[in-house]
Amino acid sequence: MNDRQEDEDAAGPSYHRLTVRAVRDETADAKSFVLIPERHETALYRYRPGQFLSFRIPHEVGPIVRSYSLSSAPGTDPDMTVCVKRVVGGRGSNWFNDHLRTGARIEATRPAGRFVLRDNDKPLLLIAGGSGITPCISLIKQALAETGRRVKLIYANQNAASVIYRATLDLLESRFDGRFTCQHWLDDDRGFLTADDVMAAAEGWECADSYICGPAPLMDMTEETLGRQFGGDAVILTERFLSPDDPVQPAVPASAEPVPAPAAASPFVQHAWFRLSLDGEDHSVPIAEGQTLLQAALAFGVDVPSSCTEGHCGTCMAQLRSGEVTMASTRALSKRNIARGYVLACQSTPSSTAEIWLDFDL
Amino acid sequence: MKIGTIESIWRYPVKGMRGEEISHVYTGFAGLMGDRVYGVIAADGDPAFPWHTGRDQEEFVLYEASFRSGDALLMPENLDAFEGLAPGIKPVDPSAEAFKVDVKTPGGATNDIDSPEFLADLQETAGRSLKVHMTQKGQHDCRPVSIFSLSAAAKLGEEVGMEIDKRRFRANFYVEWENQDDPYYEFSLVGKNLKIGERLEVAVIERDPRCKMITLDPDTSEESPKLLQHVSRNHGGDAGVFAAVLQEGRVKKGDPIFLT
């Protein structure tokens, strides 16, 4: 993916060391990097498909920060992977492609970003250009593997040789025949994608959640076109590439701003905070829509026990002393656990307006 | 260099049920002979992990499984004829009849695991549709051989503030290390090869990521979530190590362990 400036909070980001387990050539100018956190920091690198990491690169001009989206999905890929495509003159992207080798270590922040699936059953329409496929393929894998949603990808590239993840896309299309279609658009054959092309490809997908990622001109055009075509209720999320080398870019990158903002009036909004008991101490933990209780607690810096985050191991089991949650899976819970009011924090999202109190001191 | 001793050898005829201590065993590429050859699959289980275990029904760890053939399943026949040959030559495994298993329930009833009576009783107790699944190659979650030290069990008990029965960790080989300074010495062996006894060689592949099973008392099935919480927060979720077999061989209690 192209360079994008670090979105730092006031306190500054915290970096952790990742090891490059493997490097794969995707095209002549793009590579995938498989990244492994330190064993004791595995929990810090749980992520949602579509999110990105910000890297502190030891460039010869001095440390520079660049953000690259994860192309992996936790439900389908064993390890985190980012894909980086060279940008002409891009310091970060060229450093990755030229210098980062298997076995090397690099510093990165925890995963972040809001270019993620919304919790509904709507079909997904994704429009990607070039390395903009990176977060999109992560979303596609999650949607196909973990939901029953229909998915359509319109993927624009200059030519066939510049198509990233071609084999994976072909495989997914074959495996999920009827649920996933990938429409390739090659500029060398058909010219640049136009508004009319987008409208034709998007016809029948008016009720979909739309995701756009790619070069700025492509994104501007498709965002405007879909907004016009789908009307005011359309939900369009974008992930923009903003390079620090670009003098016209804003200081803080836009990241997945829905257009317009989702209007769903969920009882969830009542749960801006929840109570968490651990080691005899109480914490008030902020939680955002779509977060599990575990994600919210870890993001807030509470050292709650957790391991697989998939509902298998039972490490994050806690007692729900008040409130109600919906669990995506209860795999690690026995009938005895459920009778005692135990839940899996990694699988739980708020489902009522009652105050939630999660107690880990079992 | 000798680094430890086999304190005890355990195998688990049925995945998730109580294990049995054995004096010696043949360890092949697929693990200890007879280890986890049976499992119980839940119809409503996760396709990726369909097993019915103590995770789903705590009392499952109290079921006692044993091979009807007794010692016949500890060693292949004519093992001596094979051990002089090249490492790739495998001895002939026992016949299917040797793998017949009886299970004693916590209530005291004993049944053939393949009998309708056993399954009906278990399904009624568990409250879900189940089927018995058997394969002679063993049905391990990660790697075929697990190793856990008595020092790790003792240290965890000290850290958590409770008495820790080593059987919570359901290892194949419980060991005593020569190293008295590092109670979790096995973690330092990841990436290294060990020779156990006269012939068996294993590669220590990775640490053993733990789940809810270690919270269950092996004698009462009562749950102590704080143990798993502690392992997660202080040891990266790991306890013990997994190994893959490089050269098959017999192992007996008291065998030395060498770093190769």
Coordinates of C-alpha atoms in Angstrom, one line a residue:
Chain A
M1 CA 0.0 0.0 0.0
N2 CA 1.1 3.6 -0.5
D3 CA 2.6 5.7 2.2
R4 CA 0.3 7.3 4.7
Q5 CA 1.2 9.5 7.5
E6 CA 1.0 8.4 11.1
D7 CA -2.1 9.3 13.0
E8 CA -0.6 10.2 16.3
D9 CA -2.5 11.0 19.4
A10 CA -1.4 13.7 21.8
A11 CA 0.8 11.4 23.8
G12 CA 2.5 9.9 20.8
P13 CA 2.3 6.4 19.7
S14 CA 3.8 3.4 21.4
Y15 CA 6.0 1.2 19.2
H16 CA 6.7 -2.5 19.6
R17 CA 9.1 -4.8 17.9
L18 CA 7.9 -7.1 15.1
T19 CA 9.9 -9.8 13.4
V20 CA 9.6 -10.3 9.6
R21 CA 8.8 -14.0 9.3
A22 CA 8.6 -14.0 5.5
V23 CA 8.8 -11.7 2.4
R24 CA 6.8 -12.6 -0.7
D25 CA 7.0 -10.9 -4.1
E26 CA 3.4 -10.1 -5.2
T27 CA 4.2 -8.2 -8.3
A28 CA 7.4 -6.6 -9.8
D29 CA 7.0 -3.6 -7.4
A30 CA 5.0 -4.9 -4.5
K31 CA 5.9 -7.3 -1.7
S32 CA 4.0 -8.8 1.2
F33 CA 5.7 -8.9 4.6
V34 CA 4.6 -11.4 7.2
L35 CA 5.1 -10.0 10.7
I36 CA 5.2 -11.7 14.1
P37 CA 5.0 -9.8 17.4
E38 CA 7.1 -10.6 20.4
R39 CA 5.5 -13.6 22.1
H40 CA 4.5 -11.7 25.2
E41 CA 3.0 -8.9 23.1
T42 CA 0.7 -11.1 20.9
A43 CA -2.3 -9.6 22.6
L44 CA -1.4 -6.1 21.5
Y45 CA -1.5 -7.2 17.9
R46 CA -5.1 -8.5 17.7
Y47 CA -6.7 -6.6 14.9
R48 CA -9.8 -6.2 12.8
P49 CA -9.6 -6.8 9.1
G50 CA -9.1 -3.5 7.3
Q51 CA -6.9 -2.0 9.9
F52 CA -3.3 -0.8 9.5
L53 CA 0.0 -0.6 11.3
S54 CA 2.3 2.4 11.5
F55 CA 5.9 1.7 11.2
R56 CA 8.9 3.6 12.5
I57 CA 11.4 3.1 9.7
P58 CA 15.2 3.6 10.3
H59 CA 15.7 5.5 7.1
E60 CA 19.0 6.9 6.2
V61 CA 17.5 10.4 6.4
G62 CA 16.4 9.7 9.9
P63 CA 13.4 7.9 11.4
I64 CA 10.3 8.2 9.4
V65 CA 6.8 6.9 10.1
R66 CA 4.6 5.2 7.5
S67 CA 1.3 3.3 7.8
Y68 CA 0.5 0.3 5.7
S69 CA -2.7 -1.7 5.8
L70 CA -2.9 -5.3 6.8
S71 CA -3.9 -7.6 4.0
S72 CA -4.4 -10.6 6.3
A73 CA -7.5 -11.4 8.3
P74 CA -7.3 -12.9 11.7
G75 CA -10.0 -15.4 10.9
T76 CA -8.3 -16.8 7.8
D77 CA -4.6 -16.0 8.1
P78 CA -2.2 -17.3 10.8
D79 CA 0.0 -14.2 10.9
M80 CA -0.2 -10.5 10.2
T81 CA 0.7 -9.4 6.7
V82 CA 1.1 -6.0 5.1
C83 CA 1.7 -5.4 1.4
V84 CA 3.8 -2.5 0.3
K85 CA 4.0 -1.3 -3.2
R86 CA 6.7 1.0 -4.4
V87 CA 5.8 4.7 -4.9
V88 CA 8.1 6.7 -7.1
G89 CA 10.3 8.7 -4.8
G90 CA 8.5 7.2 -1.7
R91 CA 10.9 6.8 1.1
G92 CA 8.9 4.4 3.1
S93 CA 7.6 2.1 0.4
N94 CA 11.0 1.8 -1.3
W95 CA 12.8 1.2 2.0
F96 CA 10.4 -1.7 2.7
N97 CA 11.0 -3.2 -0.7
D98 CA 14.7 -2.7 -0.7
H99 CA 15.8 -3.3 2.8
L100 CA 13.3 -5.3 4.9
R101 CA 14.3 -8.9 4.8
T102 CA 13.2 -12.2 6.5
G103 CA 14.4 -12.3 10.0
A104 CA 14.7 -8.5 10.4
R105 CA 12.9 -6.6 13.1
I106 CA 11.0 -3.4 12.7
E107 CA 9.0 -1.2 15.1
A108 CA 5.3 -0.7 14.7
T109 CA 2.3 0.7 16.6
R110 CA -0.6 -1.5 17.5
P111 CA -3.3 -2.0 14.8
A112 CA -5.6 0.9 14.2
G113 CA -8.1 2.2 11.8
R114 CA -11.9 2.3 11.2
F115 CA -12.0 0.9 7.7
V116 CA -13.6 -2.2 9.0
L117 CA -16.8 -4.1 8.5
R118 CA -19.9 -2.8 10.1
D119 CA -22.0 -5.2 12.0
N120 CA -24.9 -5.9 9.6
D121 CA -25.9 -8.3 6.9
K122 CA -25.7 -6.0 4.0
P123 CA -23.8 -6.9 0.8
L124 CA -20.4 -5.4 0.3
L125 CA -19.2 -3.4 -2.7
L126 CA -15.5 -2.7 -2.8
I127 CA -13.7 -0.6 -5.3
A128 CA -9.9 -0.8 -5.1
G129 CA -7.1 0.6 -7.2
G130 CA -3.6 -0.8 -7.3
S131 CA -2.3 -1.4 -3.8
G132 CA -5.7 -0.2 -2.4
I133 CA -6.5 -3.9 -2.6
T134 CA -4.6 -4.4 0.7
P135 CA -7.3 -3.6 3.2
C136 CA -10.0 -4.6 0.8
I137 CA -8.8 -8.2 0.5
S138 CA -8.6 -8.4 4.3
L139 CA -12.3 -7.3 4.5
I140 CA -13.3 -9.7 1.7
K141 CA -11.7 -12.7 3.4
Q142 CA -13.5 -11.9 6.7
A143 CA -16.8 -11.3 5.0
L144 CA -16.6 -14.6 3.1
A145 CA -15.3 -16.7 5.9
E146 CA -17.3 -15.3 8.8
T147 CA -20.5 -14.0 7.3
G148 CA -23.0 -14.9 4.6
R149 CA -22.7 -11.5 2.9
R150 CA -22.5 -11.2 -0.8
V151 CA -19.3 -9.4 -1.9
K152 CA -18.4 -7.6 -5.2
L153 CA -14.9 -6.2 -5.9
I154 CA -14.1 -3.8 -8.7
Y155 CA -10.3 -3.8 -8.9
A156 CA -8.6 -1.3 -11.2
N157 CA -4.9 -1.7 -12.3
Q158 CA -2.8 -0.5 -15.1
N159 CA -2.3 -3.9 -16.5
A160 CA -2.4 -7.6 -15.7
A161 CA 1.1 -7.7 -14.3
S162 CA 0.3 -5.1 -11.7
V163 CA -2.6 -7.0 -10.2
I164 CA -1.8 -7.8 -6.6
Y165 CA -3.2 -11.0 -5.0
R166 CA -4.6 -12.3 -8.3
A167 CA -4.3 -15.9 -7.3
T168 CA -6.0 -15.4 -4.0
L169 CA -8.9 -13.5 -5.6
D170 CA -9.3 -16.2 -8.2
L171 CA -9.3 -18.8 -5.5
L172 CA -11.9 -16.9 -3.4
E173 CA -14.1 -16.4 -6.5
S174 CA -14.0 -20.1 -7.2
R175 CA -14.5 -21.2 -3.6
F176 CA -17.3 -18.7 -3.0
D177 CA -19.0 -19.0 -6.3
G178 CA -22.2 -17.0 -6.2
R179 CA -21.2 -14.9 -3.2
F180 CA -18.1 -13.3 -4.4
T181 CA -17.4 -11.7 -7.8
C182 CA -14.2 -9.8 -8.8
Q183 CA -14.4 -7.5 -11.8
H184 CA -10.9 -6.6 -12.9
W185 CA -10.4 -3.4 -14.8
L186 CA -7.1 -2.9 -16.7
D187 CA -6.4 0.6 -17.8
D188 CA -4.1 -0.5 -20.6
D189 CA -7.0 -2.4 -22.2
R190 CA -10.0 -0.2 -21.4
G191 CA -8.7 3.2 -20.3
F192 CA -9.2 4.7 -16.8
L193 CA -12.3 3.7 -14.9
T194 CA -15.0 6.3 -15.4
A195 CA -18.1 7.3 -13.5
D196 CA -20.3 5.5 -16.0
D197 CA -18.2 2.4 -15.6
V198 CA -18.6 2.6 -11.8
M199 CA -22.4 3.2 -12.1
A200 CA -22.8 0.2 -14.4
A201 CA -20.7 -2.1 -12.1
A202 CA -22.6 -0.9 -9.0
E203 CA -26.0 -1.3 -10.4
G204 CA -28.1 -3.6 -8.2
W205 CA -25.8 -3.0 -5.2
E206 CA -27.6 0.1 -3.9
C207 CA -28.2 -1.5 -0.5
A208 CA -24.5 -2.5 0.0
D209 CA -22.0 -1.0 2.3
S210 CA -19.3 0.4 0.0
Y211 CA -15.5 0.5 0.7
I212 CA -13.1 2.5 -1.5
C213 CA -9.3 2.4 -1.4
G214 CA -6.8 3.4 -4.0
P215 CA -5.3 6.4 -5.7
A216 CA -6.9 9.8 -4.9
P217 CA -8.4 10.5 -8.3
L218 CA -10.0 7.1 -8.4
M219 CA -11.3 7.5 -4.9
D220 CA -12.7 11.0 -5.4
M221 CA -14.5 9.8 -8.6
T222 CA -16.0 6.6 -7.1
E223 CA -17.0 8.2 -3.8
E224 CA -18.9 11.0 -5.6
T225 CA -20.4 8.6 -8.1
L226 CA -21.6 6.1 -5.6
G227 CA -22.9 8.9 -3.3
R228 CA -25.0 10.2 -6.2
Q229 CA -26.1 6.8 -7.4
F230 CA -27.0 5.3 -4.0
G231 CA -28.5 8.4 -2.4
G232 CA -28.3 10.0 1.0
D233 CA -28.6 6.8 3.0
A234 CA -25.6 5.2 1.4
V235 CA -22.7 4.1 3.6
I236 CA -19.4 4.6 1.9
L237 CA -16.2 4.1 3.8
T238 CA -12.9 5.3 2.4
E239 CA -9.2 4.6 3.3
R240 CA -7.0 7.3 1.8
F241 CA -3.3 7.1 1.0
L242 CA -1.7 10.2 2.3
S243 CA 2.0 10.5 1.8
P244 CA 4.1 12.9 3.9
D245 CA 6.0 13.6 0.7
D246 CA 2.9 15.1 -0.7
P247 CA 2.8 18.9 0.1
V248 CA -0.9 19.2 -0.3
Q249 CA -1.8 16.5 2.2
P250 CA -3.4 17.3 5.5
A251 CA -1.5 16.8 8.7
V252 CA -3.7 14.0 9.9
P253 CA -4.9 11.3 7.5
A254 CA -8.5 10.7 6.8
S255 CA -9.3 7.1 7.6
A256 CA -12.5 5.4 6.8
E257 CA -14.9 8.3 7.3
P258 CA -18.4 7.0 6.5
V259 CA -20.3 9.2 4.1
P260 CA -22.7 9.9 5.6
A261 CA -22.1 8.7 9.1
P262 CA -24.1 5.6 9.9
A263 CA -27.4 6.6 11.3
A264 CA -28.4 3.4 13.1
A265 CA -29.9 4.2 16.5
S266 CA -28.5 1.2 18.4
P267 CA -29.0 0.7 22.1
F268 CA -25.3 0.1 22.0
V269 CA -24.6 3.8 22.1
Q270 CA -25.7 3.8 25.8
H271 CA -22.6 1.8 26.6
A272 CA -20.0 4.4 26.1
W273 CA -18.3 2.9 29.2
F274 CA -18.5 -0.4 31.1
R275 CA -17.3 -1.5 34.5
L276 CA -14.5 -4.0 34.6
S277 CA -13.2 -5.7 37.8
L278 CA -9.7 -7.2 37.8
D279 CA -7.3 -7.9 40.6
G280 CA -9.7 -6.3 43.1
E281 CA -9.7 -3.1 41.2
D282 CA -12.5 -1.5 39.2
H283 CA -12.0 0.2 35.9
S284 CA -14.4 2.2 33.7
V285 CA -13.6 1.2 30.2
P286 CA -14.7 3.2 27.1
I287 CA -16.1 1.0 24.3
A288 CA -16.8 1.9 20.7
E289 CA -19.4 0.5 18.5
G290 CA -18.3 -2.8 17.0
Q291 CA -15.7 -3.5 19.7
T292 CA -15.8 -6.5 21.9
L293 CA -15.4 -6.1 25.6
L294 CA -11.9 -7.5 25.3
Q295 CA -10.9 -5.2 22.5
A296 CA -12.1 -2.2 24.4
A297 CA -10.3 -3.3 27.6
L298 CA -7.0 -4.0 25.8
A299 CA -7.3 -0.7 23.9
F300 CA -7.8 1.1 27.2
G301 CA -4.6 -0.5 28.6
V302 CA -6.2 -2.9 31.0
D303 CA -4.1 -6.1 31.2
V304 CA -7.0 -8.5 31.0
P305 CA -6.2 -12.2 30.5
S306 CA -6.7 -13.3 26.9
S307 CA -5.1 -15.5 24.4
C308 CA -6.8 -16.8 21.2
T309 CA -9.5 -14.1 20.9
E310 CA -11.5 -16.6 18.9
G311 CA -13.6 -18.1 21.6
H312 CA -11.6 -21.3 21.8
C313 CA -9.3 -21.1 24.8
G314 CA -11.5 -19.6 27.5
T315 CA -8.7 -17.4 28.9
C316 CA -10.9 -14.3 28.8
M317 CA -13.8 -15.9 30.6
A318 CA -15.3 -13.5 33.1
Q319 CA -18.5 -13.2 35.0
L320 CA -21.2 -10.8 33.7
R321 CA -22.5 -9.3 36.9
S322 CA -24.9 -7.0 35.3
G323 CA -26.0 -5.9 31.8
E324 CA -26.5 -8.0 28.7
V325 CA -24.1 -9.0 25.9
T326 CA -24.3 -10.9 22.7
M327 CA -21.7 -13.5 22.2
A328 CA -20.6 -14.4 18.6
S329 CA -19.5 -17.7 20.0
T330 CA -19.8 -19.6 23.2
R331 CA -17.4 -22.4 22.2
A332 CA -15.3 -22.4 25.3
L333 CA -18.2 -22.2 27.7
S334 CA -19.7 -25.2 29.4
K335 CA -23.3 -25.4 30.6
R336 CA -21.9 -24.9 34.1
N337 CA -20.1 -21.7 33.0
I338 CA -23.2 -20.3 31.4
A339 CA -25.3 -21.1 34.4
R340 CA -22.8 -19.1 36.5
G341 CA -23.1 -16.1 34.2
Y342 CA -19.7 -16.5 32.6
V343 CA -19.1 -14.9 29.2
L344 CA -16.1 -14.7 26.9
A345 CA -14.9 -11.2 26.7
C346 CA -13.4 -11.7 23.2
Q347 CA -16.8 -12.7 21.9
S348 CA -19.1 -10.3 23.7
T349 CA -20.6 -7.0 22.5
P350 CA -23.2 -5.0 24.5
S351 CA -26.8 -5.8 23.6
S352 CA -28.9 -3.8 26.0
T353 CA -28.9 -0.5 27.7
A354 CA -28.4 -1.9 31.2
E355 CA -25.0 -1.1 32.7
I356 CA -22.4 -3.8 32.0
W357 CA -20.2 -5.1 34.8
L358 CA -17.6 -7.6 33.8
D359 CA -15.8 -9.4 36.6
F360 CA -12.5 -11.2 36.0
D361 CA -11.9 -12.0 39.6
L362 CA -13.5 -15.5 39.5
Chain B
M1 CA 24.9 -33.4 27.7
K2 CA 22.3 -34.8 30.1
I3 CA 19.8 -32.2 31.0
G4 CA 17.0 -34.1 32.7
T5 CA 15.1 -37.3 33.5
I6 CA 11.7 -38.7 32.5
E7 CA 9.8 -38.5 35.8
S8 CA 6.6 -40.2 34.4
I9 CA 5.0 -41.1 31.1
W10 CA 1.3 -40.5 30.4
R11 CA -1.0 -41.2 27.6
Y12 CA -4.6 -40.4 27.0
P13 CA -6.6 -43.1 25.2
V14 CA -9.5 -40.7 24.7
K15 CA -8.8 -37.1 24.0
G16 CA -10.0 -35.0 26.9
M17 CA -10.5 -37.9 29.3
R18 CA -8.3 -38.8 32.3
G19 CA -4.8 -40.0 31.3
E20 CA -3.1 -43.2 32.4
E21 CA 0.5 -43.4 33.7
I22 CA 2.5 -46.1 32.0
S23 CA 5.9 -47.4 32.8
H24 CA 7.2 -47.4 29.2
V25 CA 6.0 -46.8 25.7
Y26 CA 7.0 -46.8 22.1
T27 CA 6.9 -43.3 20.7
G28 CA 6.5 -43.0 16.9
F29 CA 6.3 -40.1 14.5
A30 CA 2.6 -39.9 15.4
G31 CA 3.3 -39.7 19.1
L32 CA 3.0 -42.2 21.9
M33 CA 1.4 -45.4 20.9
G34 CA -2.2 -45.3 21.9
D35 CA -2.2 -41.6 22.8
R36 CA -5.5 -39.8 22.0
V37 CA -6.5 -42.4 19.4
Y38 CA -10.1 -41.9 20.4
G39 CA -12.0 -38.6 20.6
V40 CA -15.6 -37.5 20.9
I41 CA -17.0 -35.2 18.3
A42 CA -20.0 -32.9 18.9
A43 CA -22.5 -32.5 16.1
D44 CA -22.8 -28.8 17.0
G45 CA -19.1 -28.3 17.5
D46 CA -17.0 -25.8 15.7
P47 CA -15.9 -27.4 12.4
A48 CA -12.3 -26.3 13.2
F49 CA -12.4 -27.9 16.7
P50 CA -15.3 -30.2 16.9
W51 CA -14.1 -32.2 20.0
H52 CA -16.2 -32.6 23.1
T53 CA -13.8 -32.2 26.0
G54 CA -13.7 -30.9 29.5
R55 CA -14.0 -27.4 28.0
D56 CA -17.6 -28.3 27.2
Q57 CA -18.3 -30.6 30.1
E58 CA -15.9 -30.3 33.0
E59 CA -16.7 -33.8 34.3
F60 CA -15.3 -35.3 31.1
V61 CA -11.8 -35.2 32.7
L62 CA -13.1 -37.6 35.3
Y63 CA -13.9 -40.3 32.7
E64 CA -11.3 -43.1 32.9
A65 CA -10.3 -44.7 29.7
S66 CA -8.1 -47.8 29.4
F67 CA -7.0 -50.2 26.7
R68 CA -8.5 -53.6 27.0
S69 CA -5.3 -55.1 25.6
G70 CA -3.2 -53.6 28.4
D71 CA 0.5 -53.8 27.8
A72 CA 0.0 -55.1 24.2
L73 CA -0.3 -51.5 23.1
L74 CA 2.9 -50.2 24.7
M75 CA 5.3 -51.7 22.1
P76 CA 5.1 -52.9 18.5
E77 CA 5.6 -56.6 18.0
N78 CA 9.1 -57.6 17.0
L79 CA 10.4 -54.2 17.8
D80 CA 13.9 -55.6 18.2
A81 CA 14.0 -56.6 14.5
F82 CA 13.4 -53.0 13.5
E83 CA 15.6 -51.0 15.8
G84 CA 18.8 -52.0 14.1
L85 CA 17.6 -50.7 10.8
A86 CA 17.7 -47.3 9.3
P87 CA 15.6 -44.6 11.1
G88 CA 13.1 -44.5 8.3
I89 CA 12.0 -48.1 8.8
K90 CA 8.9 -48.3 11.0
P91 CA 7.9 -51.3 13.0
V92 CA 4.5 -52.8 12.4
D93 CA 1.8 -51.3 14.6
P94 CA -0.5 -53.5 16.7
S95 CA -3.7 -54.8 15.1
A96 CA -6.9 -52.8 15.4
E97 CA -8.1 -55.2 18.1
A98 CA -5.4 -53.9 20.5
F99 CA -6.9 -50.5 20.4
K100 CA -10.3 -51.4 22.0
V101 CA -11.0 -49.0 24.9
D102 CA -13.2 -49.3 27.9
V103 CA -14.4 -46.2 29.7
K104 CA -15.4 -45.9 33.4
T105 CA -17.8 -43.1 33.9
P106 CA -17.7 -40.9 37.1
G107 CA -20.8 -42.8 38.2
G108 CA -18.9 -46.1 38.1
A109 CA -20.3 -47.7 35.0
T110 CA -17.8 -49.3 32.6
N111 CA -18.6 -49.7 28.9
D112 CA -16.9 -50.3 25.6
I113 CA -16.4 -46.8 24.1
D114 CA -17.9 -48.1 20.9
S115 CA -21.0 -49.4 22.5
P116 CA -24.4 -47.7 22.1
E117 CA -24.7 -47.7 25.9
F118 CA -21.7 -45.5 26.4
L119 CA -22.7 -43.0 23.8
A120 CA -26.3 -42.8 25.0
D121 CA -25.2 -42.1 28.5
L122 CA -22.6 -39.5 27.5
Q123 CA -25.0 -37.7 25.2
E124 CA -27.6 -37.6 28.0
T125 CA -25.1 -36.2 30.4
A126 CA -23.6 -33.7 28.0
G127 CA -26.9 -32.7 26.5
R128 CA -25.7 -32.7 23.0
S129 CA -25.4 -35.0 20.0
L130 CA -22.0 -36.8 20.0
K131 CA -20.2 -39.5 18.1
V132 CA -17.0 -41.4 18.9
H133 CA -14.2 -41.0 16.5
M134 CA -11.2 -43.3 16.3
T135 CA -7.9 -43.2 14.4
Q136 CA -4.7 -45.0 15.4
K137 CA -2.6 -42.0 14.6
G138 CA -3.6 -39.9 17.5
Q139 CA -5.6 -36.7 17.6
H140 CA -3.4 -34.0 19.1
D141 CA -4.2 -30.3 18.9
C142 CA -0.7 -29.2 18.0
R143 CA 2.2 -31.6 18.1
P144 CA 2.4 -35.3 18.9
V145 CA 4.5 -35.1 22.0
S146 CA 4.1 -32.7 25.0
I147 CA 6.7 -32.1 27.7
F148 CA 6.2 -30.5 31.0
S149 CA 8.5 -30.1 34.0
L150 CA 7.7 -30.7 37.7
S151 CA 9.6 -27.5 38.4
A152 CA 7.1 -25.5 36.2
A153 CA 4.2 -27.1 38.0
A154 CA 5.7 -26.2 41.4
K155 CA 6.6 -22.6 40.4
L156 CA 3.2 -22.0 38.9
G157 CA 1.6 -23.2 42.1
E158 CA 3.8 -20.8 44.1
E159 CA 3.0 -17.9 41.8
V160 CA -0.7 -18.5 41.8
G161 CA -0.9 -19.4 45.4
M162 CA -2.6 -22.8 45.0
E163 CA -1.5 -26.4 44.9
I164 CA -1.0 -27.5 41.3
D165 CA -1.4 -31.1 40.3
K166 CA 0.8 -31.7 37.3
R167 CA -1.9 -33.7 35.7
R168 CA -3.8 -30.5 34.9
F169 CA -1.3 -30.0 32.0
R170 CA -2.0 -33.3 30.4
A171 CA 1.6 -33.8 29.2
N172 CA 3.0 -37.1 27.8
F173 CA 6.4 -36.7 29.4
Y174 CA 6.7 -35.1 32.8
V175 CA 10.4 -34.4 33.4
E176 CA 12.8 -33.2 36.0
W177 CA 15.5 -30.9 34.8
E178 CA 19.1 -30.8 35.9
N179 CA 18.9 -27.1 35.8
Q180 CA 17.7 -25.9 39.2
D181 CA 17.8 -22.2 38.4
D182 CA 15.1 -21.9 35.8
P183 CA 11.8 -23.5 36.7
Y184 CA 10.6 -23.0 33.2
Y185 CA 13.7 -24.4 31.6
E186 CA 11.7 -26.2 28.9
F187 CA 11.0 -22.9 27.3
S188 CA 14.7 -22.4 26.6
L189 CA 14.7 -25.7 24.6
V190 CA 12.5 -24.5 21.8
G191 CA 14.4 -24.9 18.6
K192 CA 16.7 -27.6 20.1
N193 CA 16.8 -31.4 19.7
L194 CA 16.6 -33.9 22.5
K195 CA 17.5 -37.5 22.8
I196 CA 15.4 -39.4 25.3
G197 CA 16.5 -42.9 26.4
E198 CA 18.5 -44.9 24.0
R199 CA 16.9 -44.0 20.7
L200 CA 14.0 -41.5 20.7
E201 CA 14.9 -38.1 19.3
V202 CA 12.6 -35.2 19.3
A203 CA 12.7 -31.6 18.2
V204 CA 11.2 -29.1 20.6
I205 CA 9.1 -27.1 18.3
E206 CA 7.2 -24.5 20.3
R207 CA 5.7 -23.6 23.6
D208 CA 2.4 -25.1 24.5
P209 CA -0.4 -22.5 24.3
R210 CA -2.9 -23.3 27.0
C211 CA -6.7 -23.3 27.2
K212 CA -9.3 -23.8 29.8
M213 CA -8.4 -27.5 30.3
I214 CA -5.6 -26.5 32.8
T215 CA -8.2 -24.8 35.0
L216 CA -9.9 -28.2 35.8
D217 CA -8.9 -30.2 38.8
P218 CA -8.2 -33.7 37.6
D219 CA -9.8 -35.3 40.6
T220 CA -12.9 -33.1 41.0
S221 CA -13.2 -31.2 37.7
E222 CA -13.7 -28.0 39.7
E223 CA -12.5 -25.0 37.8
S224 CA -9.8 -22.5 38.8
P225 CA -9.8 -19.8 36.1
K226 CA -7.2 -17.9 37.9
L227 CA -4.5 -20.4 36.8
L228 CA -5.2 -19.8 33.1
Q229 CA -5.5 -16.1 33.8
H230 CA -2.1 -16.1 35.4
V231 CA -0.5 -18.2 32.6
S232 CA -1.9 -15.7 30.1
R233 CA -0.7 -12.6 31.8
N234 CA 2.7 -13.8 33.0
H235 CA 3.8 -16.5 30.6
G236 CA 2.3 -15.5 27.3
G237 CA -0.4 -18.1 27.7
D238 CA 2.1 -20.9 27.5
A239 CA 3.0 -23.8 29.8
G240 CA 5.2 -26.7 28.7
V241 CA 6.5 -27.4 25.2
F242 CA 5.5 -29.4 22.2
A243 CA 7.9 -31.7 20.3
A244 CA 8.0 -33.5 17.0
V245 CA 9.6 -36.9 16.7
L246 CA 12.7 -37.1 14.6
Q247 CA 13.6 -40.7 15.4
E248 CA 11.2 -43.2 16.9
G249 CA 12.1 -45.2 19.9
R250 CA 11.0 -46.7 23.2
V251 CA 11.0 -44.6 26.4
K252 CA 10.7 -45.8 30.0
K253 CA 10.3 -44.0 33.3
G254 CA 13.6 -42.8 34.5
D255 CA 15.2 -42.5 31.1
P256 CA 17.8 -39.7 30.8
I257 CA 17.2 -36.7 28.5
F258 CA 20.1 -35.4 26.5
L259 CA 20.6 -32.2 24.6
T260 CA 22.0 -33.2 21.2

